[in-house]
C-alpha cells in the first residue's frame, strides 16, 4: 500500500507514518507563485503584495515540509528583516514594491501544477487569504524558523528545511496547520483508547 500517510496528533503533536505519501515536490517556484496570484485575482478586492506573497509561499513551503517531508518548491527560504523570503522569486517580485501585484501583472488562468499541489495551495489560500501582509509578517516573526535564523543587519540568511519541518510538525497546533491532501489526520488520544493492532489493521484497510 502506497500513497497515503496517517498523521496521528495530540497536544504533543505526535505522528506516525504508515506509508510515504504520494506527493509532487520541488516544483517551479514561479508556477507556485502564479497560482497564488491567480487565486488572488479572483477576489473582488485583491491584496497580495510582494510581502504577502513571500509570506504565503513560506507558509506553504513550511507546511508542506512538515506534512510530507518534501519541498513544495525548488527554492531556499531566507530570513530577511521583514520575514521569510523565497529566494527563487525575490528578483521577480522586487519591482512591484508595495503594489498589489495583480493590478500590474495578469496571472495565467491555467496552471501547470499537479493536482495535489494545486489542492494543497487551495488549502493554504483558504486559511490565510483574509490575513493582511502585516499580519502574516508579524506571524512569521513569532515563529522559530525566522527568529532562530535572522541576523540583524543581514539578508540571505538560510532558513533550513529541517527548522521549518520541525517547528510546524511539533509546535504548531494541528488546527493551525495545512496538510497535503494525501495525509489523513487522526486524533492520538482517540487511538490510545483502542487496540493498537486493530487500529493499524483497520487504518491500512481503509487506505488500501
C-alpha positions as protocol buffer text, in pm:
chain_id: "A"
residue {
  index: 1
  type: UNK
  ca { x: 0 y: 0 z: 0 }
}
residue {
  index: 2
  type: UNK
  ca { x: 145 y: 335 z: -101 }
}
residue {
  index: 3
  type: UNK
  ca { x: 32 y: 689 z: -144 }
}
residue {
  index: 4
  type: UNK
  ca { x: -121 y: 782 z: 192 }
}
residue {
  index: 5
  type: UNK
  ca { x: 9 y: 898 z: 528 }
}
residue {
  index: 6
  type: UNK
  ca { x: -172 y: 894 z: 859 }
}
residue {
  index: 7
  type: UNK
  ca { x: -75 y: 1176 z: 1094 }
}
residue {
  index: 8
  type: UNK
  ca { x: -169 y: 1082 z: 1449 }
}
residue {
  index: 9
  type: UNK
  ca { x: -193 y: 1403 z: 1650 }
}
residue {
  index: 10
  type: UNK
  ca { x: -227 y: 1508 z: 2012 }
}
residue {
  index: 11
  type: UNK
  ca { x: -140 y: 1807 z: 2228 }
}
residue {
  index: 12
  type: UNK
  ca { x: 222 y: 1697 z: 2188 }
}
residue {
  index: 13
  type: UNK
  ca { x: 185 y: 1674 z: 1811 }
}
residue {
  index: 14
  type: UNK
  ca { x: 292 y: 1311 z: 1785 }
}
residue {
  index: 15
  type: UNK
  ca { x: 281 y: 1150 z: 1444 }
}
residue {
  index: 16
  type: UNK
  ca { x: 314 y: 804 z: 1293 }
}
residue {
  index: 17
  type: UNK
  ca { x: 365 y: 721 z: 927 }
}
residue {
  index: 18
  type: UNK
  ca { x: 215 y: 402 z: 791 }
}
residue {
  index: 19
  type: UNK
  ca { x: 335 y: 483 z: 439 }
}
residue {
  index: 20
  type: UNK
  ca { x: 512 y: 754 z: 247 }
}
residue {
  index: 21
  type: UNK
  ca { x: 251 y: 986 z: 94 }
}
residue {
  index: 22
  type: UNK
  ca { x: 243 y: 1014 z: -284 }
}
residue {
  index: 23
  type: UNK
  ca { x: 325 y: 1381 z: -341 }
}
residue {
  index: 24
  type: UNK
  ca { x: 459 y: 1620 z: -600 }
}
residue {
  index: 25
  type: UNK
  ca { x: 767 y: 1810 z: -492 }
}
residue {
  index: 26
  type: UNK
  ca { x: 1044 y: 2053 z: -598 }
}
residue {
  index: 27
  type: UNK
  ca { x: 802 y: 2243 z: -819 }
}
residue {
  index: 28
  type: UNK
  ca { x: 887 y: 2561 z: -1010 }
}
residue {
  index: 29
  type: UNK
  ca { x: 856 y: 2847 z: -756 }
}
residue {
  index: 30
  type: UNK
  ca { x: 731 y: 3084 z: -1025 }
}
residue {
  index: 31
  type: UNK
  ca { x: 448 y: 2845 z: -1115 }
}
residue {
  index: 32
  type: UNK
  ca { x: 351 y: 2820 z: -749 }
}
residue {
  index: 33
  type: UNK
  ca { x: 357 y: 3199 z: -713 }
}
residue {
  index: 34
  type: UNK
  ca { x: 146 y: 3239 z: -1028 }
}
residue {
  index: 35
  type: UNK
  ca { x: -114 y: 3003 z: -885 }
}
residue {
  index: 36
  type: UNK
  ca { x: -143 y: 3212 z: -568 }
}
residue {
  index: 37
  type: UNK
  ca { x: -175 y: 3528 z: -778 }
}
residue {
  index: 38
  type: UNK
  ca { x: -442 y: 3362 z: -990 }
}
residue {
  index: 39
  type: UNK
  ca { x: -642 y: 3289 z: -674 }
}
residue {
  index: 40
  type: UNK
  ca { x: -598 y: 3649 z: -560 }
}
residue {
  index: 41
  type: UNK
  ca { x: -714 y: 3783 z: -897 }
}
residue {
  index: 42
  type: UNK
  ca { x: -1049 y: 3609 z: -849 }
}
residue {
  index: 43
  type: UNK
  ca { x: -1130 y: 3816 z: -542 }
}
residue {
  index: 44
  type: UNK
  ca { x: -1331 y: 4136 z: -554 }
}
residue {
  index: 45
  type: UNK
  ca { x: -1053 y: 4317 z: -368 }
}
residue {
  index: 46
  type: UNK
  ca { x: -714 y: 4156 z: -437 }
}
residue {
  index: 47
  type: UNK
  ca { x: -446 y: 4245 z: -184 }
}
residue {
  index: 48
  type: UNK
  ca { x: -139 y: 4030 z: -245 }
}
residue {
  index: 49
  type: UNK
  ca { x: 174 y: 4244 z: -248 }
}
residue {
  index: 50
  type: UNK
  ca { x: 523 y: 4100 z: -273 }
}
residue {
  index: 51
  type: UNK
  ca { x: 539 y: 4100 z: 109 }
}
residue {
  index: 52
  type: UNK
  ca { x: 221 y: 3896 z: 142 }
}
residue {
  index: 53
  type: UNK
  ca { x: 319 y: 3666 z: -145 }
}
residue {
  index: 54
  type: UNK
  ca { x: 651 y: 3577 z: 18 }
}
residue {
  index: 55
  type: UNK
  ca { x: 478 y: 3502 z: 347 }
}
residue {
  index: 56
  type: UNK
  ca { x: 212 y: 3286 z: 181 }
}
residue {
  index: 57
  type: UNK
  ca { x: 479 y: 3091 z: -5 }
}
residue {
  index: 58
  type: UNK
  ca { x: 685 y: 3047 z: 310 }
}
residue {
  index: 59
  type: UNK
  ca { x: 382 y: 2912 z: 496 }
}
residue {
  index: 60
  type: UNK
  ca { x: 314 y: 2680 z: 204 }
}
residue {
  index: 61
  type: UNK
  ca { x: 673 y: 2554 z: 199 }
}
residue {
  index: 62
  type: UNK
  ca { x: 687 y: 2506 z: 576 }
}
residue {
  index: 63
  type: UNK
  ca { x: 352 y: 2325 z: 599 }
}
residue {
  index: 64
  type: UNK
  ca { x: 444 y: 2105 z: 303 }
}
residue {
  index: 65
  type: UNK
  ca { x: 777 y: 2008 z: 460 }
}
residue {
  index: 66
  type: UNK
  ca { x: 604 y: 1924 z: 788 }
}
residue {
  index: 67
  type: UNK
  ca { x: 327 y: 1733 z: 613 }
}
residue {
  index: 68
  type: UNK
  ca { x: 525 y: 1538 z: 354 }
}
residue {
  index: 69
  type: UNK
  ca { x: 896 y: 1566 z: 429 }
}
residue {
  index: 70
  type: UNK
  ca { x: 942 y: 1719 z: 83 }
}
residue {
  index: 71
  type: UNK
  ca { x: 982 y: 2070 z: -53 }
}
residue {
  index: 72
  type: UNK
  ca { x: 682 y: 2209 z: -235 }
}
residue {
  index: 73
  type: UNK
  ca { x: 908 y: 2447 z: -429 }
}
residue {
  index: 74
  type: UNK
  ca { x: 1262 y: 2405 z: -551 }
}
residue {
  index: 75
  type: UNK
  ca { x: 1386 y: 2710 z: -363 }
}
residue {
  index: 76
  type: UNK
  ca { x: 1562 y: 2803 z: -44 }
}
residue {
  index: 77
  type: UNK
  ca { x: 1385 y: 3021 z: 210 }
}
residue {
  index: 78
  type: UNK
  ca { x: 1589 y: 3306 z: 355 }
}
residue {
  index: 79
  type: UNK
  ca { x: 1547 y: 3527 z: 661 }
}
residue {
  index: 80
  type: UNK
  ca { x: 1514 y: 3897 z: 581 }
}
residue {
  index: 81
  type: UNK
  ca { x: 1424 y: 4188 z: 810 }
}
residue {
  index: 82
  type: UNK
  ca { x: 1055 y: 4167 z: 721 }
}
residue {
  index: 83
  type: UNK
  ca { x: 1034 y: 3791 z: 745 }
}
residue {
  index: 84
  type: UNK
  ca { x: 1097 y: 3483 z: 531 }
}
residue {
  index: 85
  type: UNK
  ca { x: 1162 y: 3534 z: 160 }
}
residue {
  index: 86
  type: UNK
  ca { x: 1152 y: 3279 z: -123 }
}
residue {
  index: 87
  type: UNK
  ca { x: 1492 y: 3318 z: -285 }
}
residue {
  index: 88
  type: UNK
  ca { x: 1393 y: 3196 z: -633 }
}
residue {
  index: 89
  type: UNK
  ca { x: 1128 y: 3465 z: -689 }
}
residue {
  index: 90
  type: UNK
  ca { x: 1279 y: 3756 z: -498 }
}
residue {
  index: 91
  type: UNK
  ca { x: 1418 y: 3937 z: -803 }
}
residue {
  index: 92
  type: UNK
  ca { x: 1094 y: 3882 z: -996 }
}
residue {
  index: 93
  type: UNK
  ca { x: 879 y: 4029 z: -718 }
}
residue {
  index: 94
  type: UNK
  ca { x: 1102 y: 4320 z: -619 }
}
residue {
  index: 95
  type: UNK
  ca { x: 985 y: 4564 z: -894 }
}
residue {
  index: 96
  type: UNK
  ca { x: 627 y: 4550 z: -758 }
}
residue {
  index: 97
  type: UNK
  ca { x: 741 y: 4709 z: -431 }
}
residue {
  index: 98
  type: UNK
  ca { x: 424 y: 4769 z: -222 }
}
residue {
  index: 99
  type: UNK
  ca { x: 181 y: 4747 z: -514 }
}
residue {
  index: 100
  type: UNK
  ca { x: -86 y: 4481 z: -537 }
}
residue {
  index: 101
  type: UNK
  ca { x: 73 y: 4252 z: -790 }
}
residue {
  index: 102
  type: UNK
  ca { x: -234 y: 4157 z: -994 }
}
residue {
  index: 103
  type: UNK
  ca { x: -302 y: 4527 z: -1058 }
}
residue {
  index: 104
  type: UNK
  ca { x: 16 y: 4533 z: -1267 }
}
residue {
  index: 105
  type: UNK
  ca { x: 51 y: 4169 z: -1371 }
}
residue {
  index: 106
  type: UNK
  ca { x: -222 y: 3947 z: -1510 }
}
residue {
  index: 107
  type: UNK
  ca { x: -161 y: 3590 z: -1392 }
}
residue {
  index: 108
  type: UNK
  ca { x: -241 y: 3299 z: -1617 }
}
residue {
  index: 109
  type: UNK
  ca { x: -579 y: 3135 z: -1565 }
}
residue {
  index: 110
  type: UNK
  ca { x: -425 y: 2799 z: -1646 }
}
residue {
  index: 111
  type: UNK
  ca { x: -185 y: 2616 z: -1418 }
}
residue {
  index: 112
  type: UNK
  ca { x: 91 y: 2367 z: -1485 }
}
residue {
  index: 113
  type: UNK
  ca { x: 85 y: 2248 z: -1125 }
}
residue {
  index: 114
  type: UNK
  ca { x: -2 y: 1885 z: -1046 }
}
residue {
  index: 115
  type: UNK
  ca { x: -350 y: 1841 z: -895 }
}
residue {
  index: 116
  type: UNK
  ca { x: -223 y: 1751 z: -548 }
}
residue {
  index: 117
  type: UNK
  ca { x: -10 y: 2066 z: -529 }
}
residue {
  index: 118
  type: UNK
  ca { x: -297 y: 2284 z: -651 }
}
residue {
  index: 119
  type: UNK
  ca { x: -527 y: 2125 z: -391 }
}
residue {
  index: 120
  type: UNK
  ca { x: -272 y: 2194 z: -119 }
}
residue {
  index: 121
  type: UNK
  ca { x: -233 y: 2558 z: -226 }
}
residue {
  index: 122
  type: UNK
  ca { x: -611 y: 2598 z: -224 }
}
residue {
  index: 123
  type: UNK
  ca { x: -599 y: 2492 z: 141 }
}
residue {
  index: 124
  type: UNK
  ca { x: -320 y: 2740 z: 216 }
}
residue {
  index: 125
  type: UNK
  ca { x: -522 y: 3012 z: 45 }
}
residue {
  index: 126
  type: UNK
  ca { x: -837 y: 2923 z: 237 }
}
residue {
  index: 127
  type: UNK
  ca { x: -654 y: 2953 z: 569 }
}
residue {
  index: 128
  type: UNK
  ca { x: -455 y: 3271 z: 505 }
}
residue {
  index: 129
  type: UNK
  ca { x: -620 y: 3472 z: 225 }
}
residue {
  index: 130
  type: UNK
  ca { x: -801 y: 3712 z: 458 }
}
residue {
  index: 131
  type: UNK
  ca { x: -489 y: 3797 z: 658 }
}
residue {
  index: 132
  type: UNK
  ca { x: -306 y: 4117 z: 570 }
}
residue {
  index: 133
  type: UNK
  ca { x: 59 y: 4131 z: 471 }
}
residue {
  index: 134
  type: UNK
  ca { x: 147 y: 4294 z: 803 }
}
residue {
  index: 135
  type: UNK
  ca { x: -40 y: 4026 z: 998 }
}
residue {
  index: 136
  type: UNK
  ca { x: 148 y: 3750 z: 816 }
}
residue {
  index: 137
  type: UNK
  ca { x: 477 y: 3935 z: 866 }
}
residue {
  index: 138
  type: UNK
  ca { x: 414 y: 3952 z: 1240 }
}
residue {
  index: 139
  type: UNK
  ca { x: 305 y: 3588 z: 1246 }
}
residue {
  index: 140
  type: UNK
  ca { x: 628 y: 3470 z: 1085 }
}
residue {
  index: 141
  type: UNK
  ca { x: 831 y: 3691 z: 1323 }
}
residue {
  index: 142
  type: UNK
  ca { x: 683 y: 3497 z: 1616 }
}
residue {
  index: 143
  type: UNK
  ca { x: 782 y: 3161 z: 1469 }
}
residue {
  index: 144
  type: UNK
  ca { x: 1112 y: 2988 z: 1546 }
}
residue {
  index: 145
  type: UNK
  ca { x: 1233 y: 2931 z: 1187 }
}
residue {
  index: 146
  type: UNK
  ca { x: 1270 y: 3305 z: 1127 }
}
residue {
  index: 147
  type: UNK
  ca { x: 1360 y: 3405 z: 1485 }
}
residue {
  index: 148
  type: UNK
  ca { x: 1634 y: 3144 z: 1514 }
}
residue {
  index: 149
  type: UNK
  ca { x: 1798 y: 3231 z: 1183 }
}
residue {
  index: 150
  type: UNK
  ca { x: 1756 y: 3603 z: 1121 }
}
residue {
  index: 151
  type: UNK
  ca { x: 2072 y: 3806 z: 1187 }
}
residue {
  index: 152
  type: UNK
  ca { x: 2020 y: 4178 z: 1248 }
}
residue {
  index: 153
  type: UNK
  ca { x: 2152 y: 4383 z: 958 }
}
residue {
  index: 154
  type: UNK
  ca { x: 2198 y: 4082 z: 730 }
}
residue {
  index: 155
  type: UNK
  ca { x: 1993 y: 3931 z: 449 }
}
residue {
  index: 156
  type: UNK
  ca { x: 2006 y: 3599 z: 266 }
}
residue {
  index: 157
  type: UNK
  ca { x: 2041 y: 3401 z: 590 }
}
residue {
  index: 158
  type: UNK
  ca { x: 1922 y: 3049 z: 511 }
}
residue {
  index: 159
  type: UNK
  ca { x: 1625 y: 2907 z: 699 }
}
residue {
  index: 160
  type: UNK
  ca { x: 1698 y: 2531 z: 693 }
}
residue {
  index: 161
  type: UNK
  ca { x: 1425 y: 2296 z: 575 }
}
residue {
  index: 162
  type: UNK
  ca { x: 1463 y: 2099 z: 897 }
}
residue {
  index: 163
  type: UNK
  ca { x: 1384 y: 2407 z: 1106 }
}
residue {
  index: 164
  type: UNK
  ca { x: 1058 y: 2462 z: 920 }
}
residue {
  index: 165
  type: UNK
  ca { x: 959 y: 2095 z: 924 }
}
residue {
  index: 166
  type: UNK
  ca { x: 1036 y: 2050 z: 1294 }
}
residue {
  index: 167
  type: UNK
  ca { x: 861 y: 2368 z: 1406 }
}
residue {
  index: 168
  type: UNK
  ca { x: 543 y: 2314 z: 1208 }
}
residue {
  index: 169
  type: UNK
  ca { x: 517 y: 1943 z: 1290 }
}
residue {
  index: 170
  type: UNK
  ca { x: 598 y: 1977 z: 1661 }
}
residue {
  index: 171
  type: UNK
  ca { x: 497 y: 2324 z: 1779 }
}
residue {
  index: 172
  type: UNK
  ca { x: 215 y: 2447 z: 1556 }
}
residue {
  index: 173
  type: UNK
  ca { x: -128 y: 2321 z: 1672 }
}
residue {
  index: 174
  type: UNK
  ca { x: -290 y: 2083 z: 1427 }
}
residue {
  index: 175
  type: UNK
  ca { x: -582 y: 2324 z: 1380 }
}
residue {
  index: 176
  type: UNK
  ca { x: -339 y: 2587 z: 1252 }
}
residue {
  index: 177
  type: UNK
  ca { x: -158 y: 2358 z: 1009 }
}
residue {
  index: 178
  type: UNK
  ca { x: -228 y: 2280 z: 645 }
}
residue {
  index: 179
  type: UNK
  ca { x: -185 y: 1918 z: 537 }
}
residue {
  index: 180
  type: UNK
  ca { x: -123 y: 1765 z: 198 }
}
residue {
  index: 181
  type: UNK
  ca { x: -446 y: 1610 z: 60 }
}
residue {
  index: 182
  type: UNK
  ca { x: -288 y: 1263 z: 83 }
}
residue {
  index: 183
  type: UNK
  ca { x: -231 y: 1299 z: 457 }
}
residue {
  index: 184
  type: UNK
  ca { x: -508 y: 1183 z: 689 }
}
residue {
  index: 185
  type: UNK
  ca { x: -516 y: 1334 z: 1038 }
}
residue {
  index: 186
  type: UNK
  ca { x: -620 y: 1103 z: 1322 }
}
residue {
  index: 187
  type: UNK
  ca { x: -650 y: 1207 z: 1687 }
}
residue {
  index: 188
  type: UNK
  ca { x: -384 y: 1038 z: 1901 }
}
residue {
  index: 189
  type: UNK
  ca { x: -592 y: 1041 z: 2219 }
}
residue {
  index: 190
  type: UNK
  ca { x: -872 y: 853 z: 2044 }
}
residue {
  index: 191
  type: UNK
  ca { x: -630 y: 596 z: 1909 }
}
residue {
  index: 192
  type: UNK
  ca { x: -476 y: 547 z: 2253 }
}
residue {
  index: 193
  type: UNK
  ca { x: -814 y: 422 z: 2374 }
}
residue {
  index: 194
  type: UNK
  ca { x: -829 y: 149 z: 2110 }
}
residue {
  index: 195
  type: UNK
  ca { x: -646 y: -175 z: 2050 }
}
residue {
  index: 196
  type: UNK
  ca { x: -320 y: -87 z: 1871 }
}
residue {
  index: 197
  type: UNK
  ca { x: -315 y: -384 z: 1634 }
}
residue {
  index: 198
  type: UNK
  ca { x: -679 y: -334 z: 1542 }
}
residue {
  index: 199
  type: UNK
  ca { x: -623 y: 37 z: 1474 }
}
residue {
  index: 200
  type: UNK
  ca { x: -332 y: -33 z: 1241 }
}
residue {
  index: 201
  type: UNK
  ca { x: -516 y: -312 z: 1058 }
}
residue {
  index: 202
  type: UNK
  ca { x: -834 y: -108 z: 1009 }
}
residue {
  index: 203
  type: UNK
  ca { x: -645 y: 206 z: 907 }
}
residue {
  index: 204
  type: UNK
  ca { x: -438 y: 22 z: 649 }
}
residue {
  index: 205
  type: UNK
  ca { x: -753 y: -148 z: 518 }
}
residue {
  index: 206
  type: UNK
  ca { x: -928 y: 189 z: 484 }
}
residue {
  index: 207
  type: UNK
  ca { x: -635 y: 336 z: 294 }
}
residue {
  index: 208
  type: UNK
  ca { x: -585 y: 40 z: 60 }
}
